[in-house]
Coordinates of C-alpha atoms in Angstrom, one line a residue:
X1 CA 0.0 0.0 0.0
X2 CA 2.8 2.4 0.9
X3 CA 4.6 1.6 -2.3
X4 CA 1.5 2.3 -4.4
X5 CA 0.9 5.6 -2.5
X6 CA 4.5 6.6 -3.2
X7 CA 4.2 5.7 -6.9
X8 CA 0.9 7.7 -7.1
X9 CA 2.3 10.8 -5.5
X10 CA 5.6 10.6 -7.5
X11 CA 3.6 10.2 -10.7
X12 CA 1.4 13.2 -9.8
X13 CA 4.4 15.3 -8.9
X14 CA 6.1 14.5 -12.2
X15 CA 2.9 15.3 -14.2
X16 CA 2.5 18.6 -12.4
X17 CA 6.1 19.5 -13.0
X18 CA 6.0 18.7 -16.7
X19 CA 2.7 20.5 -17.3
X20 CA 3.9 23.6 -15.5
X21 CA 7.1 23.6 -17.5
X22 CA 5.5 23.6 -21.0
X23 CA 2.1 25.3 -21.2
X24 CA 2.2 29.1 -21.6
X25 CA -0.1 31.1 -19.5
X26 CA -1.3 34.5 -20.6
X27 CA -2.4 36.5 -17.6
X28 CA -4.2 39.7 -18.6
X29 CA -4.2 43.0 -16.6
X30 CA -6.2 46.1 -17.1
X31 CA -4.8 49.5 -16.3
X32 CA -7.0 52.6 -16.5
X33 CA -5.4 55.7 -17.9
X34 CA -5.9 59.1 -16.2
X35 CA -6.6 60.5 -19.6
X36 CA -10.2 61.0 -20.7
X37 CA -11.5 60.3 -24.2
X38 CA -12.5 63.6 -25.8
X39 CA -13.9 62.0 -28.9
X40 CA -17.5 61.1 -29.4
X41 CA -16.5 57.6 -30.5
X42 CA -15.6 55.0 -27.9
X43 CA -11.9 54.2 -27.6
X44 CA -10.8 50.6 -27.0
X45 CA -7.5 51.7 -25.6
X46 CA -4.2 50.0 -26.2
X47 CA -2.9 46.4 -25.8
X48 CA 0.7 45.6 -24.8
X49 CA 2.3 42.2 -24.8
X50 CA 5.3 41.7 -22.4
X51 CA 7.9 39.2 -23.4
X52 CA 10.3 38.5 -20.6
X53 CA 13.1 36.0 -19.9
X54 CA 12.8 34.1 -23.1
X55 CA 16.3 32.7 -22.6
X56 CA 16.5 31.4 -26.2
X57 CA 14.1 28.6 -25.3
X58 CA 12.2 26.2 -27.6
X59 CA 8.5 26.5 -27.9
X60 CA 7.7 24.1 -30.7
X61 CA 9.0 24.1 -34.2
X62 CA 9.9 27.6 -35.3
X63 CA 8.6 28.9 -31.9
X64 CA 5.1 28.4 -33.1
X65 CA 3.5 27.8 -29.7
X66 CA 4.8 31.1 -28.4
X67 CA 4.2 33.0 -31.7
X68 CA 0.6 31.8 -31.8
X69 CA 0.0 33.1 -28.3
X70 CA 1.4 36.5 -29.3
X71 CA -0.7 36.6 -32.5
X72 CA -3.9 35.6 -30.6
X73 CA -3.3 38.5 -28.2
X74 CA -3.4 41.0 -31.2
X75 CA -1.0 43.5 -29.5
X76 CA -0.6 47.1 -30.5
X77 CA 2.9 47.2 -28.8
X78 CA 5.3 44.5 -27.7
X79 CA 8.0 45.1 -25.1
X80 CA 10.9 42.8 -24.1
X81 CA 12.0 43.1 -20.5
X82 CA 15.3 41.3 -20.6
X83 CA 17.1 38.0 -20.8
X84 CA 15.9 37.4 -24.3
X85 CA 19.2 35.7 -25.2
X86 CA 20.9 33.0 -23.3
X87 CA 24.3 31.9 -24.6
X88 CA 24.4 28.9 -22.4
X89 CA 21.8 27.2 -24.6
X90 CA 23.4 24.6 -26.9
X91 CA 24.5 24.9 -30.5
X92 CA 22.9 27.7 -32.6
X93 CA 19.9 28.1 -30.3
X94 CA 21.1 31.3 -28.5
X95 CA 20.9 33.2 -31.7
X96 CA 18.6 31.3 -34.0
X97 CA 15.7 30.9 -31.5
X98 CA 15.7 34.6 -31.0
X99 CA 15.9 35.3 -34.7
X100 CA 12.9 33.1 -35.3
X101 CA 10.9 34.8 -32.6
X102 CA 11.7 38.3 -33.9
X103 CA 11.0 37.4 -37.5
X104 CA 7.6 36.1 -36.4
X105 CA 6.6 39.3 -34.6
X106 CA 8.2 42.0 -36.7
X107 CA 5.1 42.6 -38.9
X108 CA 2.6 42.6 -36.0
X109 CA 3.4 45.9 -34.3
X110 CA 6.3 48.0 -33.0
X111 CA 8.5 46.4 -30.4
X112 CA 11.0 47.8 -27.9
X113 CA 13.7 46.0 -26.0
X114 CA 15.9 46.3 -22.9
X115 CA 18.6 43.9 -21.9
X116 CA 18.8 41.7 -18.8
X117 CA 21.8 40.3 -16.9
X118 CA 22.1 37.3 -19.2
X119 CA 22.9 39.5 -22.2
X120 CA 26.1 40.4 -20.4
X121 CA 27.3 37.0 -19.2
X122 CA 29.0 36.0 -22.4
X123 CA 29.8 39.4 -23.7
X124 CA 27.9 39.2 -26.9
X125 CA 26.4 42.7 -26.5
X126 CA 27.1 44.0 -30.0
X127 CA 25.9 40.8 -31.6
X128 CA 22.5 40.7 -29.9
X129 CA 22.0 44.5 -30.4
X130 CA 22.5 44.0 -34.2
X131 CA 19.9 41.2 -34.3
X132 CA 17.3 43.2 -32.4
X133 CA 17.7 46.2 -34.8
X134 CA 17.9 43.9 -37.8
X135 CA 14.3 42.9 -37.2
X136 CA 13.1 46.4 -36.6
X137 CA 13.3 46.5 -32.8
X138 CA 14.3 49.6 -30.9
X139 CA 16.7 49.1 -27.9
X140 CA 16.2 51.5 -25.0
X141 CA 19.6 52.1 -23.3
X142 CA 18.8 54.2 -20.2
X143 CA 16.5 56.5 -22.2
X144 CA 13.0 57.7 -22.4
X145 CA 11.2 58.3 -25.7
X146 CA 7.8 59.6 -26.7
X147 CA 6.1 57.3 -29.1
X148 CA 2.8 57.2 -30.9
X149 CA 0.8 54.0 -31.0
X150 CA -2.7 53.8 -32.6
X151 CA -2.7 57.6 -32.5
X152 CA -2.0 57.6 -28.8
X153 CA 1.0 59.3 -27.2
X154 CA 3.0 57.2 -24.7
X155 CA 6.2 57.8 -22.8
X156 CA 8.3 54.6 -22.9
X157 CA 11.5 54.3 -20.9
X158 CA 14.0 51.5 -20.6
X159 CA 16.9 50.8 -18.2
X160 CA 19.9 48.7 -19.0
X161 CA 20.6 46.0 -16.4
X162 CA 22.9 46.8 -13.5
X163 CA 25.5 44.6 -15.1
X164 CA 26.0 47.5 -17.5
X165 CA 27.9 49.3 -14.8
X166 CA 30.5 46.5 -14.3
X167 CA 33.5 45.6 -16.3
X168 CA 34.2 42.0 -17.4
X169 CA 36.2 41.2 -14.3
X170 CA 33.7 42.4 -11.8
X171 CA 30.8 40.7 -13.6
X172 CA 32.3 37.5 -12.4
X173 CA 32.7 38.7 -8.8
X174 CA 29.6 40.8 -8.0
X175 CA 26.1 41.2 -9.2
X176 CA 25.5 44.9 -9.3
X177 CA 26.7 48.4 -8.6
X178 CA 23.7 49.8 -6.8
X179 CA 24.9 53.4 -6.7
X180 CA 25.6 53.6 -10.4
X181 CA 22.3 51.9 -11.2
X182 CA 20.3 54.4 -9.1
X183 CA 21.9 57.3 -10.8
X184 CA 20.8 55.9 -14.2
X185 CA 17.2 55.4 -12.7
X186 CA 17.2 59.1 -11.8
X187 CA 18.4 60.1 -15.3
X188 CA 15.7 58.1 -17.0
X189 CA 13.0 59.5 -14.7
X190 CA 14.2 63.1 -15.5
X191 CA 14.0 62.4 -19.2
X192 CA 10.5 61.0 -18.9
X193 CA 9.3 64.0 -16.9
X194 CA 10.5 66.4 -19.6
X195 CA 8.6 64.5 -22.3
X196 CA 5.2 64.0 -20.6
X197 CA 2.4 66.3 -21.8
X198 CA -1.3 66.8 -21.2
X199 CA -2.1 64.3 -24.1
X200 CA 0.2 61.5 -22.8
X201 CA -1.9 58.4 -22.4
X202 CA 0.5 56.8 -19.9
X203 CA 4.2 56.5 -19.0
X204 CA 5.8 53.1 -18.9
X205 CA 9.2 52.0 -17.5
X206 CA 10.9 48.8 -18.6
X207 CA 13.3 47.6 -16.0
X208 CA 14.5 43.9 -15.8
X209 CA 15.1 43.7 -12.0
X210 CA 12.0 43.8 -9.8
X211 CA 14.0 44.0 -6.5
X212 CA 14.7 47.7 -7.3
X213 CA 11.0 48.6 -7.3
X214 CA 11.4 51.1 -4.4
X215 CA 14.2 52.8 -6.3
X216 CA 12.0 53.1 -9.3
X217 CA 9.2 54.6 -7.2
X218 CA 11.3 57.2 -5.4
X219 CA 12.9 58.6 -8.6
X220 CA 12.2 62.3 -9.5
X221 CA 9.3 61.1 -11.7
X222 CA 6.5 58.6 -11.2
X223 CA 5.7 56.2 -14.1
X224 CA 2.1 55.0 -14.4
X225 CA 3.3 51.4 -15.2
X226 CA 6.5 49.6 -14.4
X227 CA 7.3 46.2 -16.1
X228 CA 9.9 43.8 -14.9
X229 CA 10.9 40.1 -15.1
X230 CA 14.1 38.3 -13.8
X231 CA 12.5 36.4 -10.9
X232 CA 11.1 33.5 -13.0
X233 CA 8.1 33.4 -10.7
X234 CA 10.2 32.1 -7.8
X235 CA 10.7 28.9 -9.8
X236 CA 8.5 26.8 -7.6
X237 CA 5.0 27.8 -6.4
X238 CA 2.8 26.0 -3.9
X239 CA -0.6 27.0 -2.4
X240 CA -0.2 30.1 -0.4
X241 CA 3.3 30.7 -1.7
X242 CA 3.8 33.1 -4.6
X243 CA 7.3 31.8 -5.3
X244 CA 10.0 29.9 -3.5
X245 CA 13.3 31.6 -4.5
X246 CA 14.4 34.5 -6.8
X247 CA 17.8 36.0 -7.5
X248 CA 18.6 38.9 -5.2
X249 CA 15.3 38.5 -3.3
X250 CA 16.1 35.1 -1.7
X251 CA 13.5 32.8 -0.3
X252 CA 9.8 33.6 -0.6
X253 CA 10.4 36.7 -2.7
X254 CA 7.9 39.5 -2.4
X255 CA 8.0 40.4 -6.1
X256 CA 8.2 36.9 -7.7
X257 CA 5.4 37.6 -10.2
X258 CA 2.0 39.2 -10.7
X259 CA 0.5 42.6 -10.3
X260 CA 1.4 45.0 -7.4
X261 CA -0.2 48.4 -6.9
X262 CA 1.4 51.3 -4.9
X263 CA -0.3 54.3 -3.5
X264 CA 1.0 57.9 -3.9
X265 CA 3.3 57.4 -0.9
X266 CA 4.9 54.3 -2.4
X267 CA 3.1 51.9 0.0
X268 CA 2.0 48.6 -1.4
X269 CA -1.8 48.5 -1.7
X270 CA -3.0 45.3 0.0
X271 CA -6.6 45.6 -1.2
X272 CA -6.0 45.5 -4.9
X273 CA -8.3 47.1 -7.5
X274 CA -7.4 45.2 -10.7
X275 CA -9.2 47.7 -13.0
X276 CA -8.4 51.2 -12.0
X277 CA -5.9 53.3 -10.1
X278 CA -6.2 56.9 -9.0
X279 CA -3.8 59.6 -10.0
X280 CA -0.4 59.3 -8.3
X281 CA -0.6 55.5 -7.9
X282 CA 1.7 53.1 -9.7
X283 CA 1.1 49.7 -11.2
X284 CA 4.0 47.2 -11.1
X285 CA 3.8 44.0 -13.1
X286 CA 6.4 41.3 -12.8
X287 CA 6.3 38.7 -15.5
X288 CA 7.1 35.1 -14.4
X289 CA 9.0 34.8 -17.6
X290 CA 9.0 32.2 -20.4
X291 CA 12.1 30.1 -19.7
X292 CA 11.6 26.5 -18.7
X293 CA 15.0 25.2 -20.0
X294 CA 17.3 27.6 -18.2
X295 CA 18.1 27.2 -15.5
X296 CA 18.0 23.4 -15.4
X297 CA 15.8 23.3 -12.3
X298 CA 12.2 22.5 -13.5
X299 CA 9.4 25.0 -12.8
X300 CA 6.7 23.6 -10.5
X301 CA 3.1 24.9 -10.6
X302 CA 4.7 27.9 -12.3
X303 CA 3.9 28.0 -16.0
X304 CA 5.9 30.1 -18.5
X305 CA 4.1 33.4 -18.9
X306 CA 3.3 35.8 -21.6
X307 CA 1.8 38.9 -20.1
X308 CA -1.0 40.9 -21.7
X309 CA -1.8 44.5 -20.5
X310 CA -4.7 46.6 -21.6
X311 CA -4.5 50.3 -21.1
X312 CA -8.1 51.6 -21.0
X313 CA -9.3 55.2 -21.5
X314 CA -12.2 56.8 -19.7
X315 CA -14.9 56.9 -22.3

């Protein structure tokens, strides 16, 4: 009896592990813009798809499983929030899998890109930059830009990963230069503040590392929406536990994945309102990421994730 019970539980555990490694979830979040629609016609707003922590993974032949999910979402804008490349993947996968993904999305809508820590590990920065731009992507290197999507004005800003502040020697020894990174955060905030006007639908910050959320919030300018990745959803999830472990956050990370809302004083709002925020509040979304092959530890009850965000306008 004990042997049968053990086999049953072992089989169940393996099935849960395999299913939570392969199937892509598409959580959808709605953010309400402080801008009112002045037109007599109803405005459907704007849809953003966030691709994070792809790590040059395989999602079927020619990445069709992932590309189908992106196409089904019908995005107006796609943003990459780091660790798209992973040069620890075998053979030609580090480059070819990314090329296939970019080729599949380039005709859908504009896409913007920031790097993560993995883009720096093997020092292929120039190579990956060329590939992103080859397929029409725009890389944000510590800068804020004003863009127009579907006739709507958006401020979009992107931070390079903290590894950008380290030379090759120190990348092997330490993980960040907090002082240098926070200076770059202030610079990007200042750029965004100068760009924002009365017709700006929303301002968005792309920043790979979620553990710096309070630094993003205390900058000289408040973004309406901040998007991060990096934590891989805490790798393992169990009932009542959002994630087991994340880099730089340790055990039971607070910002493993999901939506977090902050009030105007930068306090985390416990009673969430998933549909609207008042002026001065900030929405923070951490993608659980797509990678299931890197690292080699399997994801448990923590499916790869493609995030969908709808920015709604007051009609």
